[in-house]
Coordinates of C-alpha atoms in Angstrom, one line a residue:
M1 CA -27.7 13.8 -2.3
T2 CA -26.7 12.0 0.9
D3 CA -29.4 11.5 3.5
T4 CA -27.6 12.8 6.7
R5 CA -30.4 11.7 9.0
S6 CA -31.0 8.1 8.0
G7 CA -28.1 6.0 9.4
P8 CA -25.3 5.6 11.8
V9 CA -23.5 8.7 13.1
H10 CA -19.9 8.4 14.2
I11 CA -18.3 10.9 16.6
C12 CA -14.6 10.7 16.0
L13 CA -11.5 12.2 17.8
V14 CA -8.9 13.4 15.3
S15 CA -5.2 12.6 15.8
D16 CA -2.1 12.4 13.6
T17 CA -3.3 9.4 11.6
S18 CA -6.6 8.9 9.8
L19 CA -6.9 5.1 9.7
P20 CA -8.5 4.5 13.1
N21 CA -11.3 6.9 12.1
L22 CA -11.5 6.2 8.4
N23 CA -11.7 2.4 8.4
P24 CA -14.6 2.0 10.8
A25 CA -16.5 4.8 9.1
L26 CA -16.2 2.9 5.7
A27 CA -16.6 -0.6 7.2
K28 CA -19.5 -2.8 6.0
I29 CA -20.1 -5.0 9.0
A30 CA -23.3 -7.1 8.8
E31 CA -23.1 -8.0 12.5
S32 CA -23.6 -4.4 13.7
R33 CA -26.1 -1.6 12.9
F34 CA -23.4 1.1 13.4
F35 CA -21.4 0.5 10.3
P36 CA -20.8 2.1 7.8
A37 CA -21.4 5.7 8.9
K38 CA -23.9 8.0 7.2
R39 CA -22.6 11.0 9.0
V40 CA -19.4 11.8 10.9
L41 CA -18.6 14.5 13.4
L42 CA -14.9 15.1 13.8
L43 CA -13.7 16.6 17.1
C44 CA -10.2 18.1 17.0
D45 CA -8.0 20.8 18.6
T46 CA -6.6 23.5 16.3
R47 CA -3.3 21.5 15.9
H48 CA -5.1 18.7 14.2
L49 CA -7.5 20.9 12.1
E50 CA -5.6 20.3 8.9
Q51 CA -5.7 16.5 9.5
A52 CA -9.5 16.8 10.1
R53 CA -9.9 18.6 6.8
Y54 CA -8.0 15.8 5.0
L55 CA -10.2 13.2 6.6
K56 CA -13.4 15.2 5.9
E57 CA -12.6 15.4 2.2
T58 CA -11.9 11.6 2.0
L59 CA -15.1 10.7 3.8
M60 CA -17.2 13.1 1.6
D61 CA -15.9 11.3 -1.5
H62 CA -17.9 8.3 -0.1
Q63 CA -21.1 10.4 0.2
I64 CA -20.7 10.6 4.0
A65 CA -21.8 13.9 5.6
V66 CA -19.0 15.4 7.7
D67 CA -18.8 18.2 10.3
I68 CA -15.7 19.5 12.1
H69 CA -15.9 20.8 15.7
T70 CA -12.8 22.4 17.0
I71 CA -11.9 22.6 20.7
D72 CA -10.9 26.1 21.9
D73 CA -7.3 26.7 22.4
G74 CA -8.0 28.0 25.9
L75 CA -9.2 24.7 27.2
D76 CA -6.8 23.0 29.6
P77 CA -6.7 19.3 28.6
V78 CA -6.2 18.4 32.3
E79 CA -9.6 19.8 33.1
I80 CA -11.7 16.8 32.1
S81 CA -14.9 18.6 33.1
S82 CA -14.4 21.4 30.6
L83 CA -13.9 18.8 27.8
I84 CA -17.0 16.9 28.9
G85 CA -19.0 20.1 28.6
H86 CA -17.7 20.8 25.1
I87 CA -18.4 17.2 23.9
S88 CA -21.9 17.4 25.5
T89 CA -22.6 20.5 23.5
V90 CA -21.7 18.7 20.3
F91 CA -23.8 15.7 21.3
E92 CA -26.8 17.9 21.8
T93 CA -26.6 19.1 18.2
L94 CA -27.9 15.7 17.1
S95 CA -31.5 15.1 16.4
P96 CA -33.5 12.6 18.5
D97 CA -33.2 10.0 15.8
E98 CA -29.5 10.5 15.4
K99 CA -29.0 10.0 19.1
Q100 CA -30.4 6.5 18.7
S101 CA -27.8 5.6 16.0
V102 CA -24.7 7.5 17.3
V103 CA -21.5 5.7 18.3
L104 CA -18.3 7.1 19.6
N105 CA -14.9 6.2 18.1
A106 CA -12.6 7.0 20.9
S107 CA -9.4 5.8 19.2
G108 CA -8.0 9.3 18.4
G109 CA -7.4 12.5 20.3
G110 CA -5.4 12.9 23.5
K111 CA -6.0 10.9 26.6
A112 CA -8.0 13.7 28.3
L113 CA -10.3 14.1 25.3
S114 CA -10.8 10.4 24.9
L115 CA -11.7 10.0 28.6
A116 CA -14.1 12.9 28.4
A117 CA -15.8 11.6 25.3
V118 CA -16.2 8.1 26.7
S119 CA -17.6 9.6 30.0
V120 CA -20.3 11.4 28.0
F121 CA -21.3 8.3 26.2
M122 CA -21.3 6.0 29.2
R123 CA -23.4 8.6 31.1
N124 CA -26.0 8.5 28.3
H125 CA -25.8 4.7 28.0
L126 CA -24.5 4.9 24.4
P127 CA -22.0 2.7 22.5
A128 CA -18.3 3.6 22.3
F129 CA -15.4 1.7 20.9
L130 CA -11.7 1.7 20.4
V131 CA -9.8 0.4 17.4
D132 CA -7.2 -2.2 18.3
A133 CA -4.8 -1.2 15.5
K134 CA -2.4 -4.1 16.1
N135 CA -5.1 -6.7 15.6
D136 CA -7.4 -4.6 13.4
R137 CA -10.5 -5.0 15.6
I138 CA -13.2 -2.9 17.1
V139 CA -13.3 -3.3 20.9
W140 CA -16.4 -2.1 22.6
L141 CA -16.1 0.1 25.7
S142 CA -19.8 0.7 26.4
G143 CA -23.2 0.0 25.1
A144 CA -25.2 -3.2 24.4
E145 CA -22.7 -4.6 21.9
R146 CA -20.0 -6.8 23.4
S147 CA -18.5 -8.9 20.6
N148 CA -15.3 -7.5 19.1
L149 CA -15.5 -7.0 15.4
D150 CA -12.9 -7.5 12.7
I151 CA -12.6 -4.4 10.4
P152 CA -12.8 -5.3 6.7
D153 CA -10.5 -3.7 4.2
N154 CA -13.0 -1.5 2.5
A155 CA -10.7 1.5 2.2
S156 CA -8.7 2.0 -1.1
L157 CA -5.2 3.1 -1.5
E158 CA -6.6 6.5 -2.6
D159 CA -8.6 6.7 0.7
V160 CA -5.6 5.9 2.9
L161 CA -3.3 8.4 1.2
S162 CA -5.8 11.2 0.8
G163 CA -6.9 10.8 4.4
N164 CA -3.4 11.8 5.4
G165 CA -3.1 14.7 3.0
F166 CA -1.4 12.9 0.1
K167 CA -2.7 12.8 -3.4
I168 CA -2.4 10.2 -6.2
T169 CA -1.5 12.0 -9.4
P170 CA -1.4 10.9 -13.1
P171 CA -0.5 8.6 -14.5
Y172 CA -2.9 6.8 -12.2
P173 CA -2.2 3.4 -10.6
V174 CA -2.8 0.2 -12.4
R175 CA -4.9 -2.7 -11.1
H176 CA -3.7 -5.5 -13.4
D177 CA -5.8 -8.0 -15.2
L178 CA -3.0 -10.6 -15.1
S179 CA -2.6 -12.8 -18.1
E180 CA -1.3 -16.4 -17.6
K181 CA 1.5 -15.8 -20.1
M182 CA 2.9 -12.8 -18.2
V183 CA 2.6 -14.6 -14.8
R184 CA 4.4 -17.6 -16.3
L185 CA 7.3 -15.4 -17.4
G186 CA 7.8 -14.1 -13.9
E187 CA 7.7 -17.6 -12.4
K188 CA 10.4 -18.8 -14.9
M189 CA 12.6 -15.8 -14.3
A190 CA 12.4 -16.2 -10.5
K191 CA 13.1 -19.9 -10.8
N192 CA 16.2 -19.2 -12.8
A193 CA 17.3 -16.1 -11.0
K194 CA 20.7 -17.6 -10.0
K195 CA 21.7 -18.0 -13.7
F196 CA 19.7 -15.2 -15.3
S197 CA 20.9 -12.5 -12.8
Q198 CA 24.3 -12.9 -14.3
V199 CA 23.2 -12.0 -17.9
I200 CA 20.2 -9.7 -17.4
G201 CA 22.5 -6.7 -17.2
A202 CA 23.8 -7.4 -20.7
F203 CA 20.2 -7.8 -21.9
N204 CA 19.1 -4.5 -20.3
G205 CA 22.2 -2.8 -21.8
Y206 CA 21.3 -4.1 -25.3
M207 CA 17.8 -2.7 -24.9
S208 CA 19.1 0.7 -23.9
R209 CA 20.7 1.0 -27.4
A210 CA 17.5 0.0 -29.2
K211 CA 15.9 2.5 -31.5
E212 CA 12.5 2.7 -33.2
N213 CA 12.3 1.5 -36.8
K214 CA 8.8 1.2 -38.4
G215 CA 7.0 0.5 -35.2
Y216 CA 9.7 -1.9 -33.9
Y217 CA 12.6 -1.4 -31.6
Q218 CA 16.0 -3.0 -32.2
A219 CA 19.7 -2.4 -31.7
G220 CA 22.7 -3.8 -33.4
P221 CA 23.6 -7.5 -33.6
V222 CA 23.9 -9.4 -30.3
S223 CA 27.6 -10.0 -29.6
H224 CA 29.1 -13.4 -30.4
K225 CA 30.0 -13.8 -26.7
L226 CA 26.3 -13.6 -25.7
L227 CA 25.1 -15.7 -28.6
K228 CA 27.3 -18.5 -27.2
N229 CA 26.1 -18.0 -23.6
N230 CA 23.4 -20.6 -22.9
D231 CA 22.0 -18.7 -20.0
F232 CA 21.5 -15.6 -22.1
I233 CA 19.8 -17.6 -24.9
H234 CA 17.6 -19.4 -22.4
M235 CA 16.5 -16.1 -20.8
V236 CA 15.8 -14.6 -24.2
D237 CA 13.7 -17.7 -25.0
C238 CA 11.6 -17.0 -21.9
F239 CA 11.0 -13.4 -23.0
R240 CA 10.2 -14.6 -26.6
E241 CA 7.3 -16.7 -25.2
T242 CA 5.5 -13.4 -24.3
G243 CA 5.3 -12.5 -28.0
L244 CA 6.9 -9.1 -27.3
L245 CA 10.4 -10.1 -28.6
E246 CA 11.8 -12.1 -31.5
W247 CA 15.0 -12.9 -33.2
R248 CA 15.8 -11.5 -36.7
K249 CA 19.1 -13.1 -37.6
Q250 CA 21.5 -11.8 -34.9
H251 CA 19.2 -9.0 -33.8
L252 CA 16.6 -8.9 -31.0
V253 CA 13.5 -7.0 -32.1
F254 CA 11.0 -5.6 -29.6
R255 CA 7.3 -5.0 -30.5
G256 CA 7.3 -1.3 -29.8
Q257 CA 8.5 1.0 -27.0
D258 CA 6.0 -0.4 -24.4
A259 CA 7.3 -4.0 -25.0
A260 CA 10.9 -2.9 -24.6
K261 CA 10.0 -1.0 -21.4
F262 CA 8.2 -4.1 -20.0
L263 CA 11.0 -6.5 -20.8
R264 CA 13.6 -4.1 -19.3
G265 CA 12.1 -4.4 -15.8
G266 CA 8.3 -4.1 -16.0
W267 CA 8.0 -7.8 -16.0
F268 CA 9.6 -8.0 -12.5
E269 CA 7.2 -5.5 -11.0
L270 CA 4.3 -7.5 -12.5
Y271 CA 5.8 -10.7 -11.0
G272 CA 5.8 -9.1 -7.5
Y273 CA 2.2 -7.9 -8.1
A274 CA 1.2 -11.4 -9.3
V275 CA 2.6 -13.1 -6.2
I276 CA 0.7 -10.7 -3.9
N277 CA -2.4 -11.2 -5.9
Q278 CA -2.1 -15.0 -5.7
L279 CA -1.7 -14.8 -2.0
K280 CA -4.8 -12.6 -1.8
R281 CA -6.8 -15.3 -3.6
E282 CA -5.5 -18.1 -1.5
W283 CA -6.1 -16.3 1.8
A284 CA -9.7 -15.5 0.7
E285 CA -10.4 -19.1 -0.1
Q286 CA -8.9 -20.3 3.2
N287 CA -10.7 -17.6 5.3
Y288 CA -7.2 -16.7 6.6
P289 CA -7.1 -14.4 9.7
V290 CA -6.0 -11.4 7.5
Q291 CA -7.2 -10.5 4.0
I292 CA -5.3 -8.5 1.4
G293 CA -7.3 -5.6 0.1
D294 CA -6.5 -3.0 -2.6
I295 CA -3.3 -3.7 -4.7
A296 CA -1.9 -1.4 -7.4
S297 CA 1.3 -0.7 -9.2
G298 CA 2.8 2.5 -10.5
V299 CA 1.4 4.7 -7.7
N300 CA 2.4 8.3 -8.1
I301 CA 2.2 10.1 -4.8
E302 CA 2.2 13.9 -4.1
A303 CA 2.9 15.0 -0.5
P304 CA 1.1 18.0 1.2
T305 CA 4.4 19.8 0.6
G306 CA 4.2 19.3 -3.2
S307 CA 7.1 16.8 -3.4
R308 CA 6.4 13.7 -5.5
N309 CA 7.5 10.1 -5.8
E310 CA 6.4 6.9 -7.4
I311 CA 6.1 3.5 -5.8
D312 CA 6.2 0.3 -7.9
I313 CA 3.7 -1.7 -5.8
A314 CA 1.4 -0.7 -2.9
F315 CA -1.2 -2.8 -1.2
L316 CA -3.4 -2.8 1.9
C317 CA -3.7 -5.7 4.3
N318 CA -5.4 -5.7 7.7
N319 CA -5.8 -2.0 7.1
R320 CA -2.0 -1.5 7.0
L321 CA -0.1 0.0 4.1
Y322 CA 2.7 -1.9 2.4
L323 CA 5.1 -0.3 -0.1
I324 CA 7.5 -2.0 -2.4
E325 CA 10.2 -1.0 -4.9
C326 CA 11.1 -3.5 -7.6
K327 CA 14.5 -3.3 -9.5
T328 CA 16.4 -5.5 -12.0
G329 CA 19.3 -3.1 -12.2
Y330 CA 22.8 -3.6 -11.0
F331 CA 24.0 -2.0 -7.7
S332 CA 27.7 -1.6 -7.5
S333 CA 29.5 -2.6 -4.3
S334 CA 31.3 0.7 -4.6
S335 CA 28.3 2.8 -5.4
H336 CA 28.2 6.4 -4.0
S337 CA 25.9 7.3 -1.2
S338 CA 23.8 9.4 -3.6
G339 CA 23.7 6.7 -6.3
P340 CA 20.7 4.8 -7.6
S341 CA 20.4 2.3 -4.8
S342 CA 20.6 5.1 -2.2
N343 CA 18.0 7.1 -4.0
M344 CA 15.7 4.1 -4.0
L345 CA 16.2 3.7 -0.2
Y346 CA 15.6 7.3 0.6
K347 CA 12.5 7.3 -1.6
L348 CA 11.1 4.4 0.3
D349 CA 12.0 6.1 3.6
W350 CA 10.0 9.2 2.4
L351 CA 7.0 7.1 1.3
K352 CA 7.0 5.2 4.6
D353 CA 6.2 8.4 6.5
L354 CA 2.6 8.6 5.4
G355 CA 0.9 8.6 8.8
A356 CA -0.6 5.1 8.4
P357 CA 0.0 2.8 11.4
A358 CA 2.7 0.1 11.0
S359 CA 3.3 0.9 7.4
K360 CA 6.0 -1.4 6.0
T361 CA 8.4 -1.0 3.1
A362 CA 10.6 -3.4 1.1
I363 CA 12.9 -3.6 -1.8
F364 CA 12.5 -6.5 -4.3
S365 CA 15.8 -6.8 -6.3
Y366 CA 16.3 -9.4 -9.0
R367 CA 20.0 -9.1 -8.4
S368 CA 21.9 -9.0 -5.1
L369 CA 22.4 -5.8 -3.1
P370 CA 25.8 -4.7 -1.8
D371 CA 26.3 -5.1 1.9
H372 CA 26.4 -1.3 2.6
D373 CA 23.0 -0.9 1.0
R374 CA 21.6 -3.7 3.0
E375 CA 22.9 -2.1 6.1
R376 CA 21.5 1.2 5.2
A377 CA 18.1 -0.4 4.5
R378 CA 18.2 -2.1 7.9
Q379 CA 18.9 1.2 9.6
M380 CA 15.8 2.6 7.8
H381 CA 13.7 -0.4 8.7
I382 CA 13.3 -1.3 5.0
D383 CA 13.2 -5.0 4.3
V384 CA 15.2 -6.5 1.4
V385 CA 14.5 -9.4 -0.9
A386 CA 17.4 -9.6 -3.3
G387 CA 18.9 -12.2 -5.6
W388 CA 18.9 -15.9 -5.5
P389 CA 17.4 -17.8 -3.6
D390 CA 15.2 -15.1 -2.0
I391 CA 13.4 -14.1 -5.2
A392 CA 12.5 -17.6 -6.0
D393 CA 10.8 -17.8 -2.5
L394 CA 9.0 -14.5 -2.6
K395 CA 5.7 -15.9 -1.4
T396 CA 7.3 -17.2 1.8
F397 CA 8.8 -13.8 2.5
L398 CA 5.4 -12.1 2.0
K399 CA 3.7 -14.6 4.4
N400 CA 6.2 -13.8 7.1
W401 CA 6.3 -10.0 6.3
I402 CA 2.6 -9.3 6.4
E403 CA 1.4 -8.9 10.0
V404 CA -1.2 -11.3 11.3
P405 CA -3.4 -10.5 14.3
Q406 CA -2.5 -12.1 17.6
T407 CA -5.0 -14.7 18.7
N408 CA -6.1 -14.8 22.4

């Protein structure tokens, strides 16, 4: 059972997004005695009560004791003195020991509530801070502590989503244990994207006709035209090196349904995941200004409304949420506005609206995207990496895409 009286207490002001309250409460910061929180008091108006409940549930999953205090509807936010009185009442519910370890997170709430809360803490000579969301830092407003603190990425994807009322549903996300063989496949496919993008459609089409036969999947014989295509044969050789595919005379045979599914597009999702993971390791070794946190693929998300969607890759960096869709399919230049490419764009647009600050979305496409889809993506603020040579230089895109704190 959680000891609610033996550690830091955070008083937080609830607003539309959970991250400014969630991340400091979970942060493990050796330089300060106020992190992570053992107990959290959430102050909110009735409009943000549901958001407070989402945040409470998430914090309690980390064995943090949480209480919610609502502000009466009748309070006029302009009357700062009324708000000060309400916050003082909440403050007086703390034990003498808790008053020695309490800290105010003034990042949320309206301006009037934030000013009132800071006033109470300054009057009592107690510490208060704001979260500088752009630079992912704790900035002290009052108290003895003066050095700004970087907020580590201790939150998981599940924390960030559940803190905003979203759920991750089965099948659950995968954190890959990457094999060298599979990583090498992605690198070869990216290096040869200019040639292979012209024949991968034929390969995917062949696989779509494959049927199970004694534990293996195979279709009819490969056409003479493809057998004479050097780029097709070279690409198949790359796939064969994984051990998931082999030639049997003029037939391609896949080692089961999972192998066929992986070679039809799963390899590309894994490649995107691997490049992000490689960047994570490099930045950790270099003590880079930002660090990539949780990464997962196949994230199935359910909104508070009950609607569901899946995202291919999601990761956290600098306590921001990044969402990526990966596709090897063909997008026609004459595709309808409700076609597969548009569905992918609208899905990302839906997923982007998760309440997390500065969430960013992107499409990774092995083949080029039609101009009208690129324009629609631009209007939706969805970034696009598509076709040669962009795919071969995916790491450079990620380095430019991921936001780095400004240095003073």
